[in-house]
């Protein structure tokens, strides 16, 4: 059967050591650091026993940016940065709900990413009890570093995330402060979705989120593992700025 249109190109992320990682889906975790939950006006759990259910949303696979050039998005005047650990799945999950410990065998690689957010659109949606899609799932909203094979990363939860904008530190957080770790998140996602090889999970951001302007340079680090550098470029294409 002949396709009616050319098949879309599969988005791919470079792998350290060569090759690429084809992206299937991007799952994102909201409010996964207590300090960020508080700065967004939410109640942070006092302990893991009180953490309730994680907040999930998705971005399209083609939202990734691998060259560091991020056009300022249309439709907003309040673009925000959120630095995040990214886990990449290299195997399909078995049927059923995953055990949190066994789920870690699915993780193929790690990286660092930015969950870019049209904060004004997100806030307007939240105020009306509507979905966050327009605030989160837009073009170029997921800049990402190269992916580093998990076998090359020791002591993940002893590491930190740091984001500098124009050389000034904006965000810094320890992965030990995650409310839900990767195994927990895969367990919860498996209750809702069939996880597959090619899925990326953006694990949530620490406090310090803030605005970005055209010309701003960003430098994100997962210490000792990966770095992501880039710049916010002028808007491109059509649309209402």
Tab-separated table of C-alpha atoms in Angstrom, residues 26-171:
chain	number	residue	atom	x	y	z
A	26	UNK	CA	8.167	11.663	25.881
A	27	UNK	CA	6.617	11.249	29.340
A	28	UNK	CA	7.111	14.069	31.843
A	29	UNK	CA	6.721	14.125	35.618
A	30	UNK	CA	5.356	17.214	37.343
A	31	UNK	CA	6.154	18.355	40.884
A	32	UNK	CA	8.799	15.710	41.565
A	33	UNK	CA	10.948	17.939	43.783
A	34	UNK	CA	9.317	19.255	46.965
A	35	UNK	CA	10.941	22.700	46.652
A	36	UNK	CA	9.561	23.136	43.131
A	37	UNK	CA	6.109	21.941	44.182
A	38	UNK	CA	6.090	24.627	46.866
A	39	UNK	CA	7.267	27.390	44.524
A	40	UNK	CA	4.388	26.481	42.171
A	41	UNK	CA	1.873	26.801	45.016
A	42	UNK	CA	1.319	23.085	45.577
A	43	UNK	CA	1.534	21.231	48.877
A	44	UNK	CA	4.720	19.153	49.047
A	45	UNK	CA	4.587	15.783	50.810
A	46	UNK	CA	6.353	15.602	54.158
A	47	UNK	CA	7.402	12.004	53.510
A	48	UNK	CA	7.228	9.337	50.791
A	49	UNK	CA	4.280	7.808	52.615
A	50	UNK	CA	2.315	11.029	51.976
A	51	UNK	CA	3.289	11.623	48.365
A	52	UNK	CA	0.039	10.443	46.755
A	53	UNK	CA	0.124	10.011	42.964
A	54	UNK	CA	2.643	11.588	40.555
A	55	UNK	CA	1.517	14.138	37.979
A	56	UNK	CA	2.136	13.111	34.352
A	57	UNK	CA	1.943	14.915	31.029
A	58	UNK	CA	3.355	14.196	27.579
A	59	UNK	CA	5.293	16.037	24.904
A	60	UNK	CA	5.436	14.997	21.237
A	61	UNK	CA	8.556	13.096	20.215
A	62	UNK	CA	9.450	15.790	17.687
A	63	UNK	CA	9.633	18.400	20.480
A	64	UNK	CA	13.257	17.378	21.090
A	65	UNK	CA	16.055	19.787	20.204
A	66	UNK	CA	19.504	18.244	19.825
A	67	UNK	CA	21.513	21.158	18.370
A	68	UNK	CA	20.875	23.608	21.222
A	69	UNK	CA	19.079	26.177	19.044
A	70	UNK	CA	15.632	26.830	20.536
A	71	UNK	CA	13.347	29.309	18.725
A	72	UNK	CA	11.268	31.373	21.145
A	73	UNK	CA	7.796	29.822	20.856
A	74	UNK	CA	4.753	31.582	19.473
A	75	UNK	CA	1.714	32.208	21.637
A	76	UNK	CA	3.553	33.174	24.824
A	77	UNK	CA	5.340	36.029	26.515
A	78	UNK	CA	6.469	33.942	29.494
A	79	UNK	CA	8.711	31.038	28.440
A	80	UNK	CA	10.240	29.244	31.453
A	81	UNK	CA	13.110	26.786	31.902
A	82	UNK	CA	12.941	23.560	33.931
A	83	UNK	CA	16.097	21.414	34.092
A	84	UNK	CA	15.479	17.668	34.368
A	85	UNK	CA	17.123	14.264	34.487
A	86	UNK	CA	16.082	12.205	31.454
A	87	UNK	CA	15.865	8.401	31.435
A	88	UNK	CA	15.715	6.567	28.087
A	89	UNK	CA	14.113	3.129	27.813
A	90	UNK	CA	15.873	0.526	25.702
A	91	UNK	CA	13.435	-2.358	26.130
A	92	UNK	CA	9.687	-2.879	25.981
A	93	UNK	CA	8.050	-3.373	29.352
A	94	UNK	CA	6.390	-6.741	29.963
A	95	UNK	CA	2.625	-6.818	30.263
A	96	UNK	CA	1.207	-5.757	33.602
A	97	UNK	CA	2.308	-3.403	36.336
A	98	UNK	CA	6.076	-3.145	36.735
A	99	UNK	CA	7.875	-3.796	39.981
A	100	UNK	CA	9.852	-0.602	40.770
A	101	UNK	CA	13.150	-2.457	41.173
A	102	UNK	CA	12.725	-4.692	38.130
A	103	UNK	CA	11.697	-1.660	36.063
A	104	UNK	CA	15.234	-0.272	36.187
A	105	UNK	CA	16.327	-3.022	33.772
A	106	UNK	CA	14.417	-1.134	31.065
A	107	UNK	CA	16.628	1.958	31.364
A	108	UNK	CA	19.163	2.118	28.558
A	109	UNK	CA	20.673	5.592	29.024
A	110	UNK	CA	20.543	8.900	30.877
A	111	UNK	CA	20.744	12.511	29.796
A	112	UNK	CA	19.869	16.045	30.782
A	113	UNK	CA	16.976	18.004	29.332
A	114	UNK	CA	14.907	21.150	29.636
A	115	UNK	CA	11.150	20.946	30.008
A	116	UNK	CA	10.375	24.323	28.444
A	117	UNK	CA	7.040	25.747	29.518
A	118	UNK	CA	4.760	28.485	28.219
A	119	UNK	CA	3.997	29.460	31.798
A	120	UNK	CA	1.263	31.975	30.989
A	121	UNK	CA	-0.658	29.376	28.978
A	122	UNK	CA	-0.136	26.732	31.644
A	123	UNK	CA	-1.338	29.081	34.386
A	124	UNK	CA	-4.445	30.045	32.401
A	125	UNK	CA	-5.281	26.373	31.818
A	126	UNK	CA	-4.732	25.456	35.468
A	127	UNK	CA	-6.978	28.328	36.606
A	128	UNK	CA	-9.829	26.903	34.507
A	129	UNK	CA	-9.135	23.270	35.403
A	130	UNK	CA	-8.093	22.514	31.805
A	131	UNK	CA	-5.246	20.329	30.466
A	132	UNK	CA	-1.724	21.790	30.258
A	133	UNK	CA	-1.051	20.738	26.654
A	134	UNK	CA	-0.599	24.187	25.144
A	135	UNK	CA	1.737	25.149	27.977
A	136	UNK	CA	3.922	22.061	27.753
A	137	UNK	CA	3.556	20.132	24.483
A	138	UNK	CA	4.771	22.573	21.839
A	139	UNK	CA	7.458	22.681	19.153
A	140	UNK	CA	11.088	22.740	20.407
A	141	UNK	CA	9.952	22.335	24.033
A	142	UNK	CA	12.362	19.501	24.919
A	143	UNK	CA	16.041	20.397	24.372
A	144	UNK	CA	18.136	17.364	25.305
A	145	UNK	CA	21.783	16.394	25.658
A	146	UNK	CA	23.425	13.344	24.169
A	147	UNK	CA	22.396	10.169	25.981
A	148	UNK	CA	24.933	8.289	28.094
A	149	UNK	CA	24.581	4.498	28.434
A	150	UNK	CA	23.361	3.567	31.908
A	151	UNK	CA	26.272	1.135	32.297
A	152	UNK	CA	28.609	4.150	32.307
A	153	UNK	CA	26.741	5.984	35.090
A	154	UNK	CA	27.479	5.053	38.700
A	155	UNK	CA	25.874	6.567	41.778
A	156	UNK	CA	23.118	8.392	39.898
A	157	UNK	CA	21.223	9.557	42.976
A	158	UNK	CA	24.366	11.064	44.464
A	159	UNK	CA	24.554	13.519	41.565
A	160	UNK	CA	23.088	16.982	41.043
A	161	UNK	CA	21.382	19.037	38.363
A	162	UNK	CA	22.573	22.590	37.649
A	163	UNK	CA	21.279	25.165	35.171
A	164	UNK	CA	23.008	28.448	34.351
A	165	UNK	CA	21.452	31.187	32.229
A	166	UNK	CA	23.952	33.673	30.792
A	167	UNK	CA	26.544	32.361	33.255
A	168	UNK	CA	24.329	32.846	36.333
A	169	UNK	CA	23.062	29.850	38.281
A	170	UNK	CA	19.268	29.589	38.227
A	171	UNK	CA	18.565	26.016	39.325
